[in-house]
Every structure is written in C-alpha cells, then in structure tokens.
mmCIF file of N, CA and C in Angstrom:
data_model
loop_
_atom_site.group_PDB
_atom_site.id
_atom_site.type_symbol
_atom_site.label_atom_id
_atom_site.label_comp_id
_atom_site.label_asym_id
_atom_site.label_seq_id
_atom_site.Cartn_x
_atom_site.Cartn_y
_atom_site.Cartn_z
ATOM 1 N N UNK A 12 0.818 -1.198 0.000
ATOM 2 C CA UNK A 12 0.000 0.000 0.000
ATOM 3 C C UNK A 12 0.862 1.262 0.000
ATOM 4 N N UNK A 13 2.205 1.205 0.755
ATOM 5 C CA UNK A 13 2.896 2.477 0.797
ATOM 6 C C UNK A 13 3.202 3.016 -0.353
ATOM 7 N N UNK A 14 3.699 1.489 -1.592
ATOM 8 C CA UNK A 14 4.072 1.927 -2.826
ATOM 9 C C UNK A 14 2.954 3.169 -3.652
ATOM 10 N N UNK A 15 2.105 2.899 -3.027
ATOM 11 C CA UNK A 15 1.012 4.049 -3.994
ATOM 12 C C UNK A 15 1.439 5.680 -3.694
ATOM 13 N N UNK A 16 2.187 5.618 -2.755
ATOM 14 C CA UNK A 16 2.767 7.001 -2.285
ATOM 15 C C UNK A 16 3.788 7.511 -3.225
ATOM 16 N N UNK A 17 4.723 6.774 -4.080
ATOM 17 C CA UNK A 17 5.099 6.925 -4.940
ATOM 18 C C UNK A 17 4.972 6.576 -6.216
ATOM 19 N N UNK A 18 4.307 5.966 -6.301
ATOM 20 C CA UNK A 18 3.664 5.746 -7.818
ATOM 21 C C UNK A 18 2.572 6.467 -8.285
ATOM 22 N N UNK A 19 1.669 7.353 -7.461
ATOM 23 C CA UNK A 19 0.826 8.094 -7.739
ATOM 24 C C UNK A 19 1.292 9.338 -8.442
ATOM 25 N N UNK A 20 1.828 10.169 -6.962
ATOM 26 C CA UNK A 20 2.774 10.958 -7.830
ATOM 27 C C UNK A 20 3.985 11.106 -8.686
ATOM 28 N N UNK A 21 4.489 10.067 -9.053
ATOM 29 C CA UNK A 21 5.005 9.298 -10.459
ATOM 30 C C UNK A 21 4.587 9.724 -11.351
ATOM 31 N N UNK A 22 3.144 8.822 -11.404
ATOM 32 C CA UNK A 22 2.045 8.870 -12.717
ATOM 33 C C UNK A 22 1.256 10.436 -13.132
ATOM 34 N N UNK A 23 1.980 10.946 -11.779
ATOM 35 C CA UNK A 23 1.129 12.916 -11.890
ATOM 36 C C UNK A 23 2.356 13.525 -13.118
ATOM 37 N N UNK A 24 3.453 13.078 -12.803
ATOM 38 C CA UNK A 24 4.579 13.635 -13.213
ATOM 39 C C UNK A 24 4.629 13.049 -14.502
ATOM 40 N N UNK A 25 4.705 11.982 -14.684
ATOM 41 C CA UNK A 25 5.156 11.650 -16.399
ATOM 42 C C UNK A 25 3.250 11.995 -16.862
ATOM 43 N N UNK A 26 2.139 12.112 -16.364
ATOM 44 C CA UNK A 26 1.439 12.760 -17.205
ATOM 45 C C UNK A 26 1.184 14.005 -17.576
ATOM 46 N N UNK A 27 2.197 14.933 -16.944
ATOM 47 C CA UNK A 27 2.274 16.567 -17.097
ATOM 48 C C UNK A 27 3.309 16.459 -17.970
ATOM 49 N N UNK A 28 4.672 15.608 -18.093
ATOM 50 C CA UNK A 28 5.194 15.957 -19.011
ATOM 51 C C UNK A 28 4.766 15.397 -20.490
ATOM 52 N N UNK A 29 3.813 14.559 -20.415
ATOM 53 C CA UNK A 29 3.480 13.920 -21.876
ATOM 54 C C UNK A 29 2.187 15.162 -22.289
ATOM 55 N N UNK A 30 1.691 15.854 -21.535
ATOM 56 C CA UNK A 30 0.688 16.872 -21.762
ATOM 57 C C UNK A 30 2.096 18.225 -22.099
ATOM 58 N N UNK A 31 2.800 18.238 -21.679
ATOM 59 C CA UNK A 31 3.474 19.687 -22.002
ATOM 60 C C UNK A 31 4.001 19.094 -23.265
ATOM 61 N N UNK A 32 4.450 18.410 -23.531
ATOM 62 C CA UNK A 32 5.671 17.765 -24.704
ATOM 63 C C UNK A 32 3.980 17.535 -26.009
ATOM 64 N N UNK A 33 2.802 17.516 -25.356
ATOM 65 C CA UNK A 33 1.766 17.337 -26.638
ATOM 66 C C UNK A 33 1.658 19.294 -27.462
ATOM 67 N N UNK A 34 1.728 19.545 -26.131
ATOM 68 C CA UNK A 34 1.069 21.569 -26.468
ATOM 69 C C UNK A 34 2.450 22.273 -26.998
ATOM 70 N N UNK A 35 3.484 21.706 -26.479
ATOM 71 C CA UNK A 35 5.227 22.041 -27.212
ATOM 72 C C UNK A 35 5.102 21.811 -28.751
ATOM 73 N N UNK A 36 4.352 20.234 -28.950
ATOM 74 C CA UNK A 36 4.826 19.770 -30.221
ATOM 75 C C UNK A 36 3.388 20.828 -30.895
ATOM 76 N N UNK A 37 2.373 20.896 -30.890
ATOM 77 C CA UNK A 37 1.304 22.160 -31.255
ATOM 78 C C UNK A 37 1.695 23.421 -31.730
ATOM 79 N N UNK A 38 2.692 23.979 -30.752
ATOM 80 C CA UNK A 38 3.060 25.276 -30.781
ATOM 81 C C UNK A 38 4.162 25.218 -31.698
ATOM 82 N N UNK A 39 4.957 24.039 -31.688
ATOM 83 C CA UNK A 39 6.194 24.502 -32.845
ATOM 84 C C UNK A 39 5.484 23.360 -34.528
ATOM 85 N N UNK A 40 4.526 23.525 -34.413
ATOM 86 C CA UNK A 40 3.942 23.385 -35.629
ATOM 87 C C UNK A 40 4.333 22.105 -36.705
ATOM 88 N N UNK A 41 4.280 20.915 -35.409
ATOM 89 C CA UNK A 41 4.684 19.743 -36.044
ATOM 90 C C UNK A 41 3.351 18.965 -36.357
ATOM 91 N N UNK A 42 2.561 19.738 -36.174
ATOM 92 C CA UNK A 42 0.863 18.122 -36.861
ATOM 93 C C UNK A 42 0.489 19.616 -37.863
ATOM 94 N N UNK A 43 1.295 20.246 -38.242
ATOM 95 C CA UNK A 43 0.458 21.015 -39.559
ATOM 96 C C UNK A 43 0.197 20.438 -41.091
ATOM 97 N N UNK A 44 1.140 19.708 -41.368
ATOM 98 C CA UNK A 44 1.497 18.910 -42.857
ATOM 99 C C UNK A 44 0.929 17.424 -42.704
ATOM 100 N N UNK A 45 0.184 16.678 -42.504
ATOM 101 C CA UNK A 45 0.072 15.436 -41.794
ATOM 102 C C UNK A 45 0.145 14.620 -43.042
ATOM 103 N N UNK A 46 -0.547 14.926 -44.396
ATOM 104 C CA UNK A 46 -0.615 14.256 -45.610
ATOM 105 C C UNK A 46 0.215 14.553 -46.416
ATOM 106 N N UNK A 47 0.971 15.781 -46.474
ATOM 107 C CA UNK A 47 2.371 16.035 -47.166
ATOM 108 C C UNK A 47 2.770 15.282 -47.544
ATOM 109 N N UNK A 48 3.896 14.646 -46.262
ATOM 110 C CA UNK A 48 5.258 13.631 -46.439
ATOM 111 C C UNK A 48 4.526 12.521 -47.283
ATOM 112 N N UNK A 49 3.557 12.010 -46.869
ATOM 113 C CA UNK A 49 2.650 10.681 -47.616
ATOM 114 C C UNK A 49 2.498 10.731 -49.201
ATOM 115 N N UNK A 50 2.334 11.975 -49.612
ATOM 116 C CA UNK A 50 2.096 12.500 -50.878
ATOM 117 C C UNK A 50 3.208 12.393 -51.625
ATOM 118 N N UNK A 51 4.050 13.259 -50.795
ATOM 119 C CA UNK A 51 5.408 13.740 -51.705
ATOM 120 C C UNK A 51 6.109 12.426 -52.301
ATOM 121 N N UNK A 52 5.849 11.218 -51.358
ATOM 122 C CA UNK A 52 6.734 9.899 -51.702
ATOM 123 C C UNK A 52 6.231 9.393 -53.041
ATOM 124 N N UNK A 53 5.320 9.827 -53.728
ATOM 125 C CA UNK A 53 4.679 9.302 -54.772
ATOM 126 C C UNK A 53 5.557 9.930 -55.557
ATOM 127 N N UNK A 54 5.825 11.037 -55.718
ATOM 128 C CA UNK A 54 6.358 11.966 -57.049
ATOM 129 C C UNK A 54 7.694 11.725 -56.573
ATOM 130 N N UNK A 55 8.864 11.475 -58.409
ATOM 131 C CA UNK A 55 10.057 11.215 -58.125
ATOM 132 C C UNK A 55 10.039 12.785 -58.622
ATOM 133 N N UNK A 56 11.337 13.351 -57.950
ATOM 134 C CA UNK A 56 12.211 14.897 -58.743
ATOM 135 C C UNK A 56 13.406 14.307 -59.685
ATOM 136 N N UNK A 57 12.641 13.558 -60.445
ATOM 137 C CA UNK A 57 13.731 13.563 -61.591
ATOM 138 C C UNK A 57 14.365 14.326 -62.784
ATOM 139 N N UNK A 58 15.552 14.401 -63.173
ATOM 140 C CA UNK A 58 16.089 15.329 -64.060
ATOM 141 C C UNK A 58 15.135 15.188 -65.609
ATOM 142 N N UNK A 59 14.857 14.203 -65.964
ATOM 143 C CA UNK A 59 13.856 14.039 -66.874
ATOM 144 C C UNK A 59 12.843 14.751 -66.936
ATOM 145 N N UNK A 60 12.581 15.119 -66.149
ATOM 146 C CA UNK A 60 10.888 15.555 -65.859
ATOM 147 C C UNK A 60 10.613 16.943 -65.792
ATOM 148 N N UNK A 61 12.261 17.511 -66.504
ATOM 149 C CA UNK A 61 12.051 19.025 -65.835
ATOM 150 C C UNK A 61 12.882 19.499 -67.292
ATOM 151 N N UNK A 62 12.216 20.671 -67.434
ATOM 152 C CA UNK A 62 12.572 21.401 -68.857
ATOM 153 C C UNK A 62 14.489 21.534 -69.051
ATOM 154 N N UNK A 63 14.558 22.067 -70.156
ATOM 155 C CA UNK A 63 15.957 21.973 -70.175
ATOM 156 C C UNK A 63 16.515 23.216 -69.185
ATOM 157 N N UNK A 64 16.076 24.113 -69.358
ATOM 158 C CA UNK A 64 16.285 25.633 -68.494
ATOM 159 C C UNK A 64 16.232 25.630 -67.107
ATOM 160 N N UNK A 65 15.428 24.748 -66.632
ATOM 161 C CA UNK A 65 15.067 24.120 -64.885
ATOM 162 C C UNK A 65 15.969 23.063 -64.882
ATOM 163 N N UNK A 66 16.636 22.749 -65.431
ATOM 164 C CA UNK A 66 17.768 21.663 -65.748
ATOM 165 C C UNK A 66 19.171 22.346 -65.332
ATOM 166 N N UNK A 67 18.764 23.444 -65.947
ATOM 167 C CA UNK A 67 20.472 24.156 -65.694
ATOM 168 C C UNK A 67 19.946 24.588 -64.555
ATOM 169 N N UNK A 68 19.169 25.562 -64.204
ATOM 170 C CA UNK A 68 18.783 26.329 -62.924
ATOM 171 C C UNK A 68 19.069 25.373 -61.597
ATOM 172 N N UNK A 69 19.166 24.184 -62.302
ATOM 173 C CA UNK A 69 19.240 23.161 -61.221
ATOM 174 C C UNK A 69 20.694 23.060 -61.140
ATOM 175 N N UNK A 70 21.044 22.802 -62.081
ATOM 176 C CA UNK A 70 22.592 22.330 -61.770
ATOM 177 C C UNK A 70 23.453 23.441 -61.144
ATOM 178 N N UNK A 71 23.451 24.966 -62.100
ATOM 179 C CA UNK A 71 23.815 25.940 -61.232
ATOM 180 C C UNK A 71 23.742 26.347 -59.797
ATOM 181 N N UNK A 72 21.986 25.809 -59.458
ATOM 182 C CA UNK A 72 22.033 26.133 -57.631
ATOM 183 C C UNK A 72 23.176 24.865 -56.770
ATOM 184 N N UNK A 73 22.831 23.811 -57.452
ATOM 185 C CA UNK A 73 23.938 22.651 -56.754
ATOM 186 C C UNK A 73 25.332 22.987 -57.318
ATOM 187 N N UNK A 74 26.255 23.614 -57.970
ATOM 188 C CA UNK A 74 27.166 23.763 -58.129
ATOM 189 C C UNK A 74 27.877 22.726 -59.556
ATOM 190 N N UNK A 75 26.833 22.207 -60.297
ATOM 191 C CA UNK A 75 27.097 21.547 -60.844
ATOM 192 C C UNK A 75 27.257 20.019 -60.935
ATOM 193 N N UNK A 76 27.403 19.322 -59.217
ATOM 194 C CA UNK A 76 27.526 18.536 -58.924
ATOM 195 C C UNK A 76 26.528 16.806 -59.270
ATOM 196 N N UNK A 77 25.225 17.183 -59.312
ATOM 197 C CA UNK A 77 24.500 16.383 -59.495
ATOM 198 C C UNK A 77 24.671 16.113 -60.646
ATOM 199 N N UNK A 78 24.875 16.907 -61.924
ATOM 200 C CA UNK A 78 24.815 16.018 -63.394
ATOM 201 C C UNK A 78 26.287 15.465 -63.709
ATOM 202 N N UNK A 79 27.357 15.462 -62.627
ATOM 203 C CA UNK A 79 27.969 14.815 -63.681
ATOM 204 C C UNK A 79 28.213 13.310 -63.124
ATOM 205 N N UNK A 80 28.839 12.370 -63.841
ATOM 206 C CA UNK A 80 28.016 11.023 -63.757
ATOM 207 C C UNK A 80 29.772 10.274 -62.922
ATOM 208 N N UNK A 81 29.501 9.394 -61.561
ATOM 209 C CA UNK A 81 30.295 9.065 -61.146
ATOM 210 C C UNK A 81 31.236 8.146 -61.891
ATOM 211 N N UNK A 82 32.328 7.708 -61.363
ATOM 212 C CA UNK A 82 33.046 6.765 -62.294
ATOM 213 C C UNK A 82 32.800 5.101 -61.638
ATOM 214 N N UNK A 83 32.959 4.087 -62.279
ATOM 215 C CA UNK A 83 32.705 3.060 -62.049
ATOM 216 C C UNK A 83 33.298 2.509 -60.479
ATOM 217 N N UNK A 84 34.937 2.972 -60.050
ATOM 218 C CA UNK A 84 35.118 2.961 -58.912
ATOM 219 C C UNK A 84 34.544 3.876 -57.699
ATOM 220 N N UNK A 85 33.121 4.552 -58.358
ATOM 221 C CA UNK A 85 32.154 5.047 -57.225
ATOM 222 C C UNK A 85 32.927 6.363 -56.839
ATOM 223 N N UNK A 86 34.231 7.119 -57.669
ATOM 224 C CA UNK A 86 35.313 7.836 -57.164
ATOM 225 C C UNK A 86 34.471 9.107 -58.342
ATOM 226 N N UNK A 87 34.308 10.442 -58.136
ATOM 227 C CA UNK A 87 34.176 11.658 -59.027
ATOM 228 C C UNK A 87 35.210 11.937 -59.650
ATOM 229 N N UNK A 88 35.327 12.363 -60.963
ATOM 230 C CA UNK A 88 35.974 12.892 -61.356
ATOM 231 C C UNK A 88 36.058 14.451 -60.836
ATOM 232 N N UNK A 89 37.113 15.098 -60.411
ATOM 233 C CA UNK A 89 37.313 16.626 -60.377
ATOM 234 C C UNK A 89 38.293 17.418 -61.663
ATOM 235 N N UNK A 90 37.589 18.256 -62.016
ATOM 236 C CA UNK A 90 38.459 19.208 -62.964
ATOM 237 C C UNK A 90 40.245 19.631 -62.113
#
C-alpha cells in the first residue's frame, strides 16, 4: 500500500510531461502537414521531368555537382 505514495505521484509527473511535450509539439507546428510527407513519396524529382532551363537552374544552384556522372570505382571525377 505504501508503494502508492510513490507511484501516484510518479504517474502525476510523467502525465504533465506527456501533456506539455503534446502543447510544445502544437506550438512549434509539427501536426500542420500530416498528408504532405505521404504524398510527396509518390512523385520522383527527376532530371527528366524538368525542362531543359530548370535543368540548368538546377545544376547551377547545386554547383554543378549532381549532373555529372560518377566513375565506375564510385570515385568523381574533379576538374
């Protein structure tokens, strides 16, 4: 019976922090997108799929890096 002296207020304590850690995760705006991520996995961003001009726009913001094609020992070529 004594044990209920500490297990009560135990169970007060880890249920205030699972209630603060619910209104934390609310406020920094993590259940806003819920179907997003689910969505996005459908569509690939492939280089194909994108005009030639959004092609470069692309390569220019990455530095060039993504189009050029690795070498068979998995090693880049550098200029």
């Amino acid at each position: 019976m004594s044990i209920l002296y500490l297990l009560i207020p135990l169970s007060l304590i880890l249920l205030g922090l699972a209630v603060w850690a619910f209104f934390w995760a609310v406020k920094h705006d993590q259940f806003d997108d819920l179907e997003g991520p689910a969505h996005r996995i459908l569509f690939d961003e492939d280089d194909n799929d994108l005009t030639p001009a959004e092609r470069e726009r692309r390569r220019d913001a990455t530095g060039g890096e993504a189009s050029r094609p690795a070498s068979r020992d998995g090693e880049s070529h550098r200029d």
